[in-house]
PDB file of C-alpha atoms in Angstrom:
ATOM      1  CA  UNK A   1     100.862 120.829  69.513  1.00  0.00           C
ATOM      2  CA  UNK A   2      99.418 121.902  72.819  1.00  0.00           C
ATOM      3  CA  UNK A   3      97.996 119.536  75.341  1.00  0.00           C
ATOM      4  CA  UNK A   4      94.280 119.383  75.941  1.00  0.00           C
ATOM      5  CA  UNK A   5      94.838 121.003  79.314  1.00  0.00           C
ATOM      6  CA  UNK A   6      94.218 124.514  78.067  1.00  0.00           C
ATOM      7  CA  UNK A   7      91.557 123.427  75.586  1.00  0.00           C
ATOM      8  CA  UNK A   8      88.754 121.864  77.565  1.00  0.00           C
ATOM      9  CA  UNK A   9      86.626 121.119  74.455  1.00  0.00           C
ATOM     10  CA  UNK A  10      89.539 120.176  72.234  1.00  0.00           C
ATOM     11  CA  UNK A  11      88.760 117.796  69.424  1.00  0.00           C
ATOM     12  CA  UNK A  12      89.055 114.146  70.351  1.00  0.00           C
ATOM     13  CA  UNK A  13      91.657 113.164  67.749  1.00  0.00           C
ATOM     14  CA  UNK A  14      95.019 114.559  68.713  1.00  0.00           C
ATOM     15  CA  UNK A  15      97.670 114.079  66.044  1.00  0.00           C
ATOM     16  CA  UNK A  16     100.949 112.673  67.340  1.00  0.00           C
ATOM     17  CA  UNK A  17     103.348 115.556  68.029  1.00  0.00           C
ATOM     18  CA  UNK A  18     105.754 116.453  65.262  1.00  0.00           C
ATOM     19  CA  UNK A  19     109.036 114.643  65.988  1.00  0.00           C
ATOM     20  CA  UNK A  20     109.371 115.668  69.606  1.00  0.00           C
ATOM     21  CA  UNK A  21     112.866 115.416  71.076  1.00  0.00           C
ATOM     22  CA  UNK A  22     112.354 113.713  74.418  1.00  0.00           C
ATOM     23  CA  UNK A  23     114.912 114.069  77.198  1.00  0.00           C
ATOM     24  CA  UNK A  24     115.518 112.625  80.646  1.00  0.00           C
ATOM     25  CA  UNK A  25     114.156 115.248  83.091  1.00  0.00           C
ATOM     26  CA  UNK A  26     116.555 116.872  85.535  1.00  0.00           C
ATOM     27  CA  UNK A  27     116.532 119.232  88.503  1.00  0.00           C
ATOM     28  CA  UNK A  28     116.616 122.944  87.714  1.00  0.00           C
ATOM     29  CA  UNK A  29     115.628 124.522  91.054  1.00  0.00           C
ATOM     30  CA  UNK A  30     118.833 124.543  93.073  1.00  0.00           C
ATOM     31  CA  UNK A  31     118.616 127.693  95.192  1.00  0.00           C
ATOM     32  CA  UNK A  32     115.665 129.595  96.626  1.00  0.00           C
ATOM     33  CA  UNK A  33     116.012 132.349  94.023  1.00  0.00           C
ATOM     34  CA  UNK A  34     115.346 129.752  91.282  1.00  0.00           C
ATOM     35  CA  UNK A  35     111.733 129.553  92.499  1.00  0.00           C
ATOM     36  CA  UNK A  36     110.887 132.552  90.287  1.00  0.00           C
ATOM     37  CA  UNK A  37     111.916 130.483  87.235  1.00  0.00           C
ATOM     38  CA  UNK A  38     109.570 127.715  88.310  1.00  0.00           C
ATOM     39  CA  UNK A  39     106.571 130.006  88.739  1.00  0.00           C
ATOM     40  CA  UNK A  40     107.112 131.488  85.271  1.00  0.00           C
ATOM     41  CA  UNK A  41     107.780 128.129  83.630  1.00  0.00           C
ATOM     42  CA  UNK A  42     105.715 126.276  81.042  1.00  0.00           C
ATOM     43  CA  UNK A  43     105.902 123.311  83.453  1.00  0.00           C
ATOM     44  CA  UNK A  44     104.130 125.245  86.226  1.00  0.00           C
ATOM     45  CA  UNK A  45     101.430 126.534  83.853  1.00  0.00           C
ATOM     46  CA  UNK A  46     100.808 123.054  82.400  1.00  0.00           C
ATOM     47  CA  UNK A  47     100.891 121.325  85.782  1.00  0.00           C
ATOM     48  CA  UNK A  48      98.450 123.781  87.341  1.00  0.00           C
ATOM     49  CA  UNK A  49      96.269 123.727  84.222  1.00  0.00           C
ATOM     50  CA  UNK A  50      96.120 119.943  84.488  1.00  0.00           C
ATOM     51  CA  UNK A  51      95.159 119.996  88.191  1.00  0.00           C
ATOM     52  CA  UNK A  52      92.403 122.580  87.540  1.00  0.00           C
ATOM     53  CA  UNK A  53      91.077 120.795  84.437  1.00  0.00           C
ATOM     54  CA  UNK A  54      90.645 117.620  86.498  1.00  0.00           C
ATOM     55  CA  UNK A  55      89.154 119.667  89.344  1.00  0.00           C
ATOM     56  CA  UNK A  56      86.377 120.791  86.974  1.00  0.00           C
ATOM     57  CA  UNK A  57      86.070 117.318  85.451  1.00  0.00           C
ATOM     58  CA  UNK A  58      85.107 115.625  88.735  1.00  0.00           C
ATOM     59  CA  UNK A  59      82.937 118.432  90.085  1.00  0.00           C
ATOM     60  CA  UNK A  60      79.764 117.056  91.671  1.00  0.00           C
ATOM     61  CA  UNK A  61      80.572 113.460  90.610  1.00  0.00           C
ATOM     62  CA  UNK A  62      80.792 110.343  92.804  1.00  0.00           C
ATOM     63  CA  UNK A  63      83.663 107.840  92.643  1.00  0.00           C
ATOM     64  CA  UNK A  64      81.033 105.202  91.938  1.00  0.00           C
ATOM     65  CA  UNK A  65      79.394 106.977  88.977  1.00  0.00           C
ATOM     66  CA  UNK A  66      79.597 105.751  85.369  1.00  0.00           C
ATOM     67  CA  UNK A  67      82.456 107.015  83.198  1.00  0.00           C
ATOM     68  CA  UNK A  68      84.436 105.914  80.165  1.00  0.00           C
ATOM     69  CA  UNK A  69      87.427 103.648  80.811  1.00  0.00           C
ATOM     70  CA  UNK A  70      89.846 103.642  77.887  1.00  0.00           C
ATOM     71  CA  UNK A  71      92.584 101.110  77.200  1.00  0.00           C
ATOM     72  CA  UNK A  72      95.422 103.364  78.461  1.00  0.00           C
ATOM     73  CA  UNK A  73      93.491 103.822  81.734  1.00  0.00           C
ATOM     74  CA  UNK A  74      93.220 100.028  82.113  1.00  0.00           C
ATOM     75  CA  UNK A  75      96.950  99.720  81.447  1.00  0.00           C
ATOM     76  CA  UNK A  76      97.770 102.330  84.091  1.00  0.00           C
ATOM     77  CA  UNK A  77      95.665 100.477  86.652  1.00  0.00           C
ATOM     78  CA  UNK A  78      97.525  97.273  85.716  1.00  0.00           C
ATOM     79  CA  UNK A  79     100.828  99.100  86.275  1.00  0.00           C
ATOM     80  CA  UNK A  80      99.685 100.188  89.748  1.00  0.00           C
ATOM     81  CA  UNK A  81      98.476  96.653  90.491  1.00  0.00           C
ATOM     82  CA  UNK A  82     102.009  95.452  89.720  1.00  0.00           C
ATOM     83  CA  UNK A  83     103.460  97.917  92.246  1.00  0.00           C
ATOM     84  CA  UNK A  84     100.910  96.671  94.772  1.00  0.00           C
ATOM     85  CA  UNK A  85     101.861  93.037  94.134  1.00  0.00           C
ATOM     86  CA  UNK A  86     105.538  93.889  94.678  1.00  0.00           C
ATOM     87  CA  UNK A  87     104.666  95.169  98.167  1.00  0.00           C
ATOM     88  CA  UNK A  88     103.202  91.736  98.994  1.00  0.00           C
ATOM     89  CA  UNK A  89     106.369  90.121  97.637  1.00  0.00           C
ATOM     90  CA  UNK A  90     108.612  92.399  99.739  1.00  0.00           C
ATOM     91  CA  UNK A  91     107.520  92.112 103.379  1.00  0.00           C
ATOM     92  CA  UNK A  92     108.980  94.504 105.967  1.00  0.00           C
ATOM     93  CA  UNK A  93     112.181  93.312 107.635  1.00  0.00           C
ATOM     94  CA  UNK A  94     112.876  93.047 111.359  1.00  0.00           C
ATOM     95  CA  UNK A  95     114.780  96.139 112.445  1.00  0.00           C
ATOM     96  CA  UNK A  96     115.239  98.120 115.659  1.00  0.00           C
ATOM     97  CA  UNK A  97     113.686 101.407 114.471  1.00  0.00           C
ATOM     98  CA  UNK A  98     109.910 101.512 114.161  1.00  0.00           C
ATOM     99  CA  UNK A  99     109.787 103.866 111.189  1.00  0.00           C
ATOM    100  CA  UNK A 100     111.332 103.709 107.741  1.00  0.00           C
ATOM    101  CA  UNK A 101     111.492  99.975 107.135  1.00  0.00           C
ATOM    102  CA  UNK A 102     114.498  99.154 104.965  1.00  0.00           C
ATOM    103  CA  UNK A 103     112.514  96.666 102.869  1.00  0.00           C
ATOM    104  CA  UNK A 104     111.169  99.747 101.086  1.00  0.00           C
ATOM    105  CA  UNK A 105     114.603 100.115  99.467  1.00  0.00           C
ATOM    106  CA  UNK A 106     114.323  96.614  98.008  1.00  0.00           C
ATOM    107  CA  UNK A 107     110.836  97.405  96.703  1.00  0.00           C
ATOM    108  CA  UNK A 108     112.057 100.707  95.257  1.00  0.00           C
ATOM    109  CA  UNK A 109     115.084  99.116  93.568  1.00  0.00           C
ATOM    110  CA  UNK A 110     112.682  96.905  91.645  1.00  0.00           C
ATOM    111  CA  UNK A 111     110.689  99.913  90.441  1.00  0.00           C
ATOM    112  CA  UNK A 112     113.894 101.742  89.562  1.00  0.00           C
ATOM    113  CA  UNK A 113     114.915  98.802  87.400  1.00  0.00           C
ATOM    114  CA  UNK A 114     111.514  98.171  85.781  1.00  0.00           C
ATOM    115  CA  UNK A 115     110.011 101.675  85.454  1.00  0.00           C
ATOM    116  CA  UNK A 116     110.816 102.178  81.762  1.00  0.00           C
ATOM    117  CA  UNK A 117     109.426  98.775  80.880  1.00  0.00           C
ATOM    118  CA  UNK A 118     106.260  99.480  82.875  1.00  0.00           C
ATOM    119  CA  UNK A 119     105.775 102.816  81.090  1.00  0.00           C
ATOM    120  CA  UNK A 120     106.496 101.284  77.670  1.00  0.00           C
ATOM    121  CA  UNK A 121     103.570  98.928  78.248  1.00  0.00           C
ATOM    122  CA  UNK A 122     101.231 101.923  78.626  1.00  0.00           C
ATOM    123  CA  UNK A 123     102.308 104.010  75.624  1.00  0.00           C
ATOM    124  CA  UNK A 124     101.924 103.130  71.928  1.00  0.00           C
ATOM    125  CA  UNK A 125     104.923 101.943  69.895  1.00  0.00           C
ATOM    126  CA  UNK A 126     105.301 105.181  67.916  1.00  0.00           C
ATOM    127  CA  UNK A 127     105.870 107.038  71.216  1.00  0.00           C
ATOM    128  CA  UNK A 128     108.415 104.556  72.597  1.00  0.00           C
ATOM    129  CA  UNK A 129     111.054 107.323  72.738  1.00  0.00           C
ATOM    130  CA  UNK A 130     109.019 109.083  75.425  1.00  0.00           C
ATOM    131  CA  UNK A 131     109.307 106.197  77.926  1.00  0.00           C
ATOM    132  CA  UNK A 132     112.621 107.227  79.569  1.00  0.00           C
ATOM    133  CA  UNK A 133     111.341 110.787  80.108  1.00  0.00           C
ATOM    134  CA  UNK A 134     107.920 109.791  81.453  1.00  0.00           C
ATOM    135  CA  UNK A 135     109.327 106.974  83.623  1.00  0.00           C
ATOM    136  CA  UNK A 136     111.334 109.476  85.700  1.00  0.00           C
ATOM    137  CA  UNK A 137     108.096 110.959  87.081  1.00  0.00           C
ATOM    138  CA  UNK A 138     106.799 107.496  87.954  1.00  0.00           C
ATOM    139  CA  UNK A 139     109.990 106.720  89.902  1.00  0.00           C
ATOM    140  CA  UNK A 140     109.780 110.058  91.714  1.00  0.00           C
ATOM    141  CA  UNK A 141     106.150 109.472  92.711  1.00  0.00           C
ATOM    142  CA  UNK A 142     106.526 106.731  95.327  1.00  0.00           C
ATOM    143  CA  UNK A 143     108.756 108.304  97.960  1.00  0.00           C
ATOM    144  CA  UNK A 144     112.469 108.658  98.623  1.00  0.00           C
ATOM    145  CA  UNK A 145     114.436 105.439  99.032  1.00  0.00           C
ATOM    146  CA  UNK A 146     117.286 107.005 101.011  1.00  0.00           C
ATOM    147  CA  UNK A 147     115.111 108.719 103.600  1.00  0.00           C
ATOM    148  CA  UNK A 148     112.219 106.241 103.303  1.00  0.00           C
ATOM    149  CA  UNK A 149     109.763 109.112 103.324  1.00  0.00           C
ATOM    150  CA  UNK A 150     106.834 110.263 101.225  1.00  0.00           C
ATOM    151  CA  UNK A 151     105.110 113.616 100.831  1.00  0.00           C
ATOM    152  CA  UNK A 152     103.283 116.052  98.580  1.00  0.00           C
ATOM    153  CA  UNK A 153     106.301 116.435  96.276  1.00  0.00           C
ATOM    154  CA  UNK A 154     106.101 112.725  95.451  1.00  0.00           C
ATOM    155  CA  UNK A 155     102.360 113.047  94.915  1.00  0.00           C
ATOM    156  CA  UNK A 156     103.043 115.971  92.552  1.00  0.00           C
ATOM    157  CA  UNK A 157     105.421 113.744  90.566  1.00  0.00           C
ATOM    158  CA  UNK A 158     102.562 111.288  89.976  1.00  0.00           C
ATOM    159  CA  UNK A 159     100.292 114.089  88.775  1.00  0.00           C
ATOM    160  CA  UNK A 160     103.184 115.212  86.517  1.00  0.00           C
ATOM    161  CA  UNK A 161     103.468 111.633  85.225  1.00  0.00           C
ATOM    162  CA  UNK A 162      99.775 111.698  84.254  1.00  0.00           C
ATOM    163  CA  UNK A 163     100.150 115.206  82.812  1.00  0.00           C
ATOM    164  CA  UNK A 164     102.986 113.972  80.557  1.00  0.00           C
ATOM    165  CA  UNK A 165     100.808 111.109  79.322  1.00  0.00           C
ATOM    166  CA  UNK A 166      98.199 113.717  78.367  1.00  0.00           C
ATOM    167  CA  UNK A 167     100.768 115.858  76.613  1.00  0.00           C
ATOM    168  CA  UNK A 168     101.875 112.983  74.370  1.00  0.00           C
ATOM    169  CA  UNK A 169      98.240 112.125  73.647  1.00  0.00           C
ATOM    170  CA  UNK A 170      98.050 108.792  75.477  1.00  0.00           C
ATOM    171  CA  UNK A 171      95.331 110.165  77.770  1.00  0.00           C
ATOM    172  CA  UNK A 172      92.556 112.249  76.220  1.00  0.00           C
ATOM    173  CA  UNK A 173      89.945 114.810  77.189  1.00  0.00           C
ATOM    174  CA  UNK A 174      87.283 112.181  77.832  1.00  0.00           C
ATOM    175  CA  UNK A 175      89.596 110.292  80.211  1.00  0.00           C
ATOM    176  CA  UNK A 176      89.336 113.068  82.817  1.00  0.00           C
ATOM    177  CA  UNK A 177      87.071 111.315  85.299  1.00  0.00           C
ATOM    178  CA  UNK A 178      88.879 108.002  84.927  1.00  0.00           C
ATOM    179  CA  UNK A 179      92.245 109.727  85.499  1.00  0.00           C
ATOM    180  CA  UNK A 180      91.075 110.855  88.947  1.00  0.00           C
ATOM    181  CA  UNK A 181      88.607 108.139  89.947  1.00  0.00           C
ATOM    182  CA  UNK A 182      90.374 105.080  88.576  1.00  0.00           C
ATOM    183  CA  UNK A 183      94.068 105.849  88.184  1.00  0.00           C
ATOM    184  CA  UNK A 184      94.755 108.455  90.854  1.00  0.00           C
ATOM    185  CA  UNK A 185      92.499 106.695  93.336  1.00  0.00           C
ATOM    186  CA  UNK A 186      94.343 103.401  92.742  1.00  0.00           C
ATOM    187  CA  UNK A 187      97.627 105.264  93.168  1.00  0.00           C
ATOM    188  CA  UNK A 188      96.395 106.534  96.549  1.00  0.00           C
ATOM    189  CA  UNK A 189      95.515 103.007  97.658  1.00  0.00           C
ATOM    190  CA  UNK A 190      98.991 101.767  96.741  1.00  0.00           C
ATOM    191  CA  UNK A 191     100.670 104.744  98.464  1.00  0.00           C
ATOM    192  CA  UNK A 192      98.645 104.155 101.627  1.00  0.00           C
ATOM    193  CA  UNK A 193      99.740 100.529 101.566  1.00  0.00           C
ATOM    194  CA  UNK A 194     103.390 101.616 101.151  1.00  0.00           C
ATOM    195  CA  UNK A 195     103.057 104.137 103.980  1.00  0.00           C
ATOM    196  CA  UNK A 196     101.546 101.517 106.293  1.00  0.00           C
ATOM    197  CA  UNK A 197     103.708  98.543 105.303  1.00  0.00           C
ATOM    198  CA  UNK A 198     107.070 100.301 105.465  1.00  0.00           C
ATOM    199  CA  UNK A 199     106.067 102.876 108.100  1.00  0.00           C
ATOM    200  CA  UNK A 200     107.268 105.713 105.882  1.00  0.00           C
ATOM    201  CA  UNK A 201     108.112 109.079 107.379  1.00  0.00           C
ATOM    202  CA  UNK A 202     106.161 112.120 106.168  1.00  0.00           C
ATOM    203  CA  UNK A 203     108.420 114.194 103.893  1.00  0.00           C
ATOM    204  CA  UNK A 204     108.561 117.830 104.956  1.00  0.00           C
ATOM    205  CA  UNK A 205     105.510 117.444 107.164  1.00  0.00           C
ATOM    206  CA  UNK A 206     104.176 120.595 108.788  1.00  0.00           C
ATOM    207  CA  UNK A 207     103.001 118.295 111.554  1.00  0.00           C
ATOM    208  CA  UNK A 208      99.781 119.488 113.049  1.00  0.00           C
ATOM    209  CA  UNK A 209      99.729 122.581 110.795  1.00  0.00           C
ATOM    210  CA  UNK A 210      99.834 120.687 107.538  1.00  0.00           C
ATOM    211  CA  UNK A 211      96.675 119.488 105.874  1.00  0.00           C
ATOM    212  CA  UNK A 212      97.781 115.850 105.980  1.00  0.00           C
ATOM    213  CA  UNK A 213     101.085 114.041 106.491  1.00  0.00           C
ATOM    214  CA  UNK A 214     101.200 112.572 103.000  1.00  0.00           C
ATOM    215  CA  UNK A 215      98.629 113.793 100.442  1.00  0.00           C
ATOM    216  CA  UNK A 216      97.062 116.995  99.179  1.00  0.00           C
ATOM    217  CA  UNK A 217      95.477 116.538  95.736  1.00  0.00           C
ATOM    218  CA  UNK A 218      92.682 114.168  96.823  1.00  0.00           C
ATOM    219  CA  UNK A 219      91.444 116.907  99.174  1.00  0.00           C
ATOM    220  CA  UNK A 220      91.250 119.354  96.257  1.00  0.00           C
ATOM    221  CA  UNK A 221      89.548 116.965  93.833  1.00  0.00           C
ATOM    222  CA  UNK A 222      87.563 115.405  96.669  1.00  0.00           C
ATOM    223  CA  UNK A 223      86.111 118.750  97.731  1.00  0.00           C
ATOM    224  CA  UNK A 224      85.167 119.441  94.088  1.00  0.00           C
ATOM    225  CA  UNK A 225      83.248 116.150  94.027  1.00  0.00           C
ATOM    226  CA  UNK A 226      81.165 117.417  96.948  1.00  0.00           C
ATOM    227  CA  UNK A 227      80.259 120.820  95.466  1.00  0.00           C
ATOM    228  CA  UNK A 228      76.454 121.294  95.501  1.00  0.00           C
ATOM    229  CA  UNK A 229      75.880 118.012  97.346  1.00  0.00           C
ATOM    230  CA  UNK A 230      72.235 118.037  98.548  1.00  0.00           C
ATOM    231  CA  UNK A 231      73.011 117.054 102.143  1.00  0.00           C
ATOM    232  CA  UNK A 232      76.742 116.694 102.900  1.00  0.00           C
ATOM    233  CA  UNK A 233      78.312 119.936 104.102  1.00  0.00           C
ATOM    234  CA  UNK A 234      81.921 120.569 105.165  1.00  0.00           C
ATOM    235  CA  UNK A 235      80.913 120.354 108.845  1.00  0.00           C
ATOM    236  CA  UNK A 236      79.863 116.728 108.292  1.00  0.00           C
ATOM    237  CA  UNK A 237      83.269 115.303 107.426  1.00  0.00           C
ATOM    238  CA  UNK A 238      84.362 115.261 111.060  1.00  0.00           C
ATOM    239  CA  UNK A 239      81.358 113.023 111.846  1.00  0.00           C
ATOM    240  CA  UNK A 240      82.505 109.402 111.949  1.00  0.00           C
ATOM    241  CA  UNK A 241      79.103 108.033 110.922  1.00  0.00           C
ATOM    242  CA  UNK A 242      78.933 110.257 107.819  1.00  0.00           C
ATOM    243  CA  UNK A 243      82.471 109.222 106.826  1.00  0.00           C
ATOM    244  CA  UNK A 244      81.731 105.518 107.259  1.00  0.00           C
ATOM    245  CA  UNK A 245      78.558 105.730 105.179  1.00  0.00           C
ATOM    246  CA  UNK A 246      79.921 107.853 102.307  1.00  0.00           C
ATOM    247  CA  UNK A 247      83.659 107.279 101.935  1.00  0.00           C
ATOM    248  CA  UNK A 248      83.279 104.920  98.959  1.00  0.00           C
ATOM    249  CA  UNK A 249      81.711 107.744  96.947  1.00  0.00           C
ATOM    250  CA  UNK A 250      84.000 110.612  97.875  1.00  0.00           C
ATOM    251  CA  UNK A 251      87.776 110.859  97.823  1.00  0.00           C
ATOM    252  CA  UNK A 252      87.803 113.535 100.528  1.00  0.00           C
ATOM    253  CA  UNK A 253      86.075 111.193 102.981  1.00  0.00           C
ATOM    254  CA  UNK A 254      88.428 108.319 102.050  1.00  0.00           C
ATOM    255  CA  UNK A 255      91.283 110.592 103.115  1.00  0.00           C
ATOM    256  CA  UNK A 256      89.577 111.403 106.412  1.00  0.00           C
ATOM    257  CA  UNK A 257      88.969 107.704 107.048  1.00  0.00           C
ATOM    258  CA  UNK A 258      92.658 106.909 106.460  1.00  0.00           C
ATOM    259  CA  UNK A 259      93.764 109.687 108.828  1.00  0.00           C
ATOM    260  CA  UNK A 260      91.463 108.468 111.600  1.00  0.00           C
ATOM    261  CA  UNK A 261      92.765 104.903 111.139  1.00  0.00           C
ATOM    262  CA  UNK A 262      96.366 106.064 111.386  1.00  0.00           C
ATOM    263  CA  UNK A 263      96.086 108.623 114.188  1.00  0.00           C
ATOM    264  CA  UNK A 264      94.791 108.524 117.720  1.00  0.00           C
ATOM    265  CA  UNK A 265      93.231 111.210 119.884  1.00  0.00           C
ATOM    266  CA  UNK A 266      90.740 113.995 119.131  1.00  0.00           C
ATOM    267  CA  UNK A 267      90.485 114.976 115.457  1.00  0.00           C
ATOM    268  CA  UNK A 268      90.824 118.684 116.277  1.00  0.00           C
ATOM    269  CA  UNK A 269      94.227 117.958 117.834  1.00  0.00           C
ATOM    270  CA  UNK A 270      95.859 115.636 115.293  1.00  0.00           C
ATOM    271  CA  UNK A 271      94.417 117.365 112.197  1.00  0.00           C
ATOM    272  CA  UNK A 272      93.926 120.962 113.182  1.00  0.00           C
ATOM    273  CA  UNK A 273      93.916 122.401 109.657  1.00  0.00           C
ATOM    274  CA  UNK A 274      91.218 119.992 108.506  1.00  0.00           C
ATOM    275  CA  UNK A 275      89.230 120.705 111.640  1.00  0.00           C
ATOM    276  CA  UNK A 276      89.329 124.413 110.729  1.00  0.00           C
ATOM    277  CA  UNK A 277      88.243 123.630 107.164  1.00  0.00           C
ATOM    278  CA  UNK A 278      85.160 121.834 108.475  1.00  0.00           C
ATOM    279  CA  UNK A 279      83.911 125.266 109.609  1.00  0.00           C
ATOM    280  CA  UNK A 280      83.931 126.680 106.053  1.00  0.00           C
ATOM    281  CA  UNK A 281      80.312 127.132 104.899  1.00  0.00           C
ATOM    282  CA  UNK A 282      80.417 125.568 101.414  1.00  0.00           C
ATOM    283  CA  UNK A 283      82.390 122.994  99.452  1.00  0.00           C
ATOM    284  CA  UNK A 284      83.120 125.472  96.658  1.00  0.00           C
ATOM    285  CA  UNK A 285      84.749 127.777  99.248  1.00  0.00           C
ATOM    286  CA  UNK A 286      86.690 124.792 100.613  1.00  0.00           C
ATOM    287  CA  UNK A 287      87.786 123.898  97.077  1.00  0.00           C
ATOM    288  CA  UNK A 288      88.970 127.437  96.242  1.00  0.00           C
ATOM    289  CA  UNK A 289      90.769 127.717  99.577  1.00  0.00           C
ATOM    290  CA  UNK A 290      92.542 124.382  99.099  1.00  0.00           C
ATOM    291  CA  UNK A 291      93.750 125.381  95.625  1.00  0.00           C
ATOM    292  CA  UNK A 292      95.234 128.575  97.103  1.00  0.00           C
ATOM    293  CA  UNK A 293      96.751 126.597  99.977  1.00  0.00           C
ATOM    294  CA  UNK A 294      98.212 124.010  97.578  1.00  0.00           C
ATOM    295  CA  UNK A 295     100.018 126.722  95.629  1.00  0.00           C
ATOM    296  CA  UNK A 296     101.297 128.390  98.790  1.00  0.00           C
ATOM    297  CA  UNK A 297     102.161 125.318 100.889  1.00  0.00           C
ATOM    298  CA  UNK A 298     103.377 122.905  98.217  1.00  0.00           C
ATOM    299  CA  UNK A 299     104.104 124.441  94.837  1.00  0.00           C
ATOM    300  CA  UNK A 300     105.717 127.596  96.177  1.00  0.00           C
ATOM    301  CA  UNK A 301     107.837 125.915  98.837  1.00  0.00           C
ATOM    302  CA  UNK A 302     111.489 125.424  97.925  1.00  0.00           C
ATOM    303  CA  UNK A 303     111.942 122.196  99.969  1.00  0.00           C
ATOM    304  CA  UNK A 304     109.201 120.589  97.857  1.00  0.00           C
ATOM    305  CA  UNK A 305     109.998 122.010  94.416  1.00  0.00           C
ATOM    306  CA  UNK A 306     113.791 121.594  94.579  1.00  0.00           C
ATOM    307  CA  UNK A 307     113.179 117.903  93.802  1.00  0.00           C
ATOM    308  CA  UNK A 308     110.918 118.515  90.778  1.00  0.00           C
ATOM    309  CA  UNK A 309     112.414 117.497  87.429  1.00  0.00           C
ATOM    310  CA  UNK A 310     112.049 119.249  84.077  1.00  0.00           C
ATOM    311  CA  UNK A 311     112.274 117.802  80.571  1.00  0.00           C
ATOM    312  CA  UNK A 312     110.765 118.357  77.142  1.00  0.00           C
ATOM    313  CA  UNK A 313     107.177 117.710  78.284  1.00  0.00           C
ATOM    314  CA  UNK A 314     107.323 119.835  81.434  1.00  0.00           C
ATOM    315  CA  UNK A 315     109.942 122.444  80.479  1.00  0.00           C
ATOM    316  CA  UNK A 316     111.574 125.006  82.753  1.00  0.00           C
ATOM    317  CA  UNK A 317     111.420 127.573  79.901  1.00  0.00           C
ATOM    318  CA  UNK A 318     109.084 130.519  80.535  1.00  0.00           C
ATOM    319  CA  UNK A 319     105.473 130.247  79.343  1.00  0.00           C
ATOM    320  CA  UNK A 320     105.173 131.005  75.646  1.00  0.00           C
ATOM    321  CA  UNK A 321     101.397 131.276  75.221  1.00  0.00           C
TER     322      UNK A 321
END
């Protein structure tokens, strides 16, 4: 049984995997020299394959276009709506420090307690054994409750969560657009609300040299959406009017809008990397460059990957195929 990730025209009916032994994922990257294991692992190949499959799936498509919405997709959106509702039920507390509101820990404790139940509601009964393994990635995807921070490693855990759901056959080939446009986009909305409500610190931020304090994937998939657009070019995304008129259609512009809401001062100063990207001539060049940058700045950085967890669905074992 291989996931659809490497088989972009795989047949629609995926048989349930032969008695898979699920396990609770754990850390495997403990010292810098372990990074070589990660890059050779089945987990890395599957994760990257998943990101690139979705990158192709949304190419040239608007967020507002028509696409199939399956029952598991609806259930995932309901799960994210629950997390959103819990934010409303857990207002920030009065505290002396401006950042890292401790109410986040209360919100997180609820997720920690309920994650398996939430995941069990998304997966069919015959796959119930997978819930504890898959739930770990959901818990890792919302930020760190000790440091009250959030960054690209947490975002990667959410992509890994979705990747696992594909590997057990809950999500299928024809869910690709809905995975990005409905589920991942809803996830982004909830994360932005968490970041704003609890004033979360950026985890491992490169400051002005990073792409963004919190996210990376929506820039990759968002630039793919814009490939071959008849009028919008990379130079346009620093134009406020263009962003205001088009952000509902394009993930990339939603990200830019959020940055400009959260930061003050000239764009070129607070988001230097993005400012440089706006000079790239085409969206396909932007997209290729961002994929390279994602590997180098996120997936190949020890401080990010040391937190990644490996189980039966995303194994640390070297690639077999």
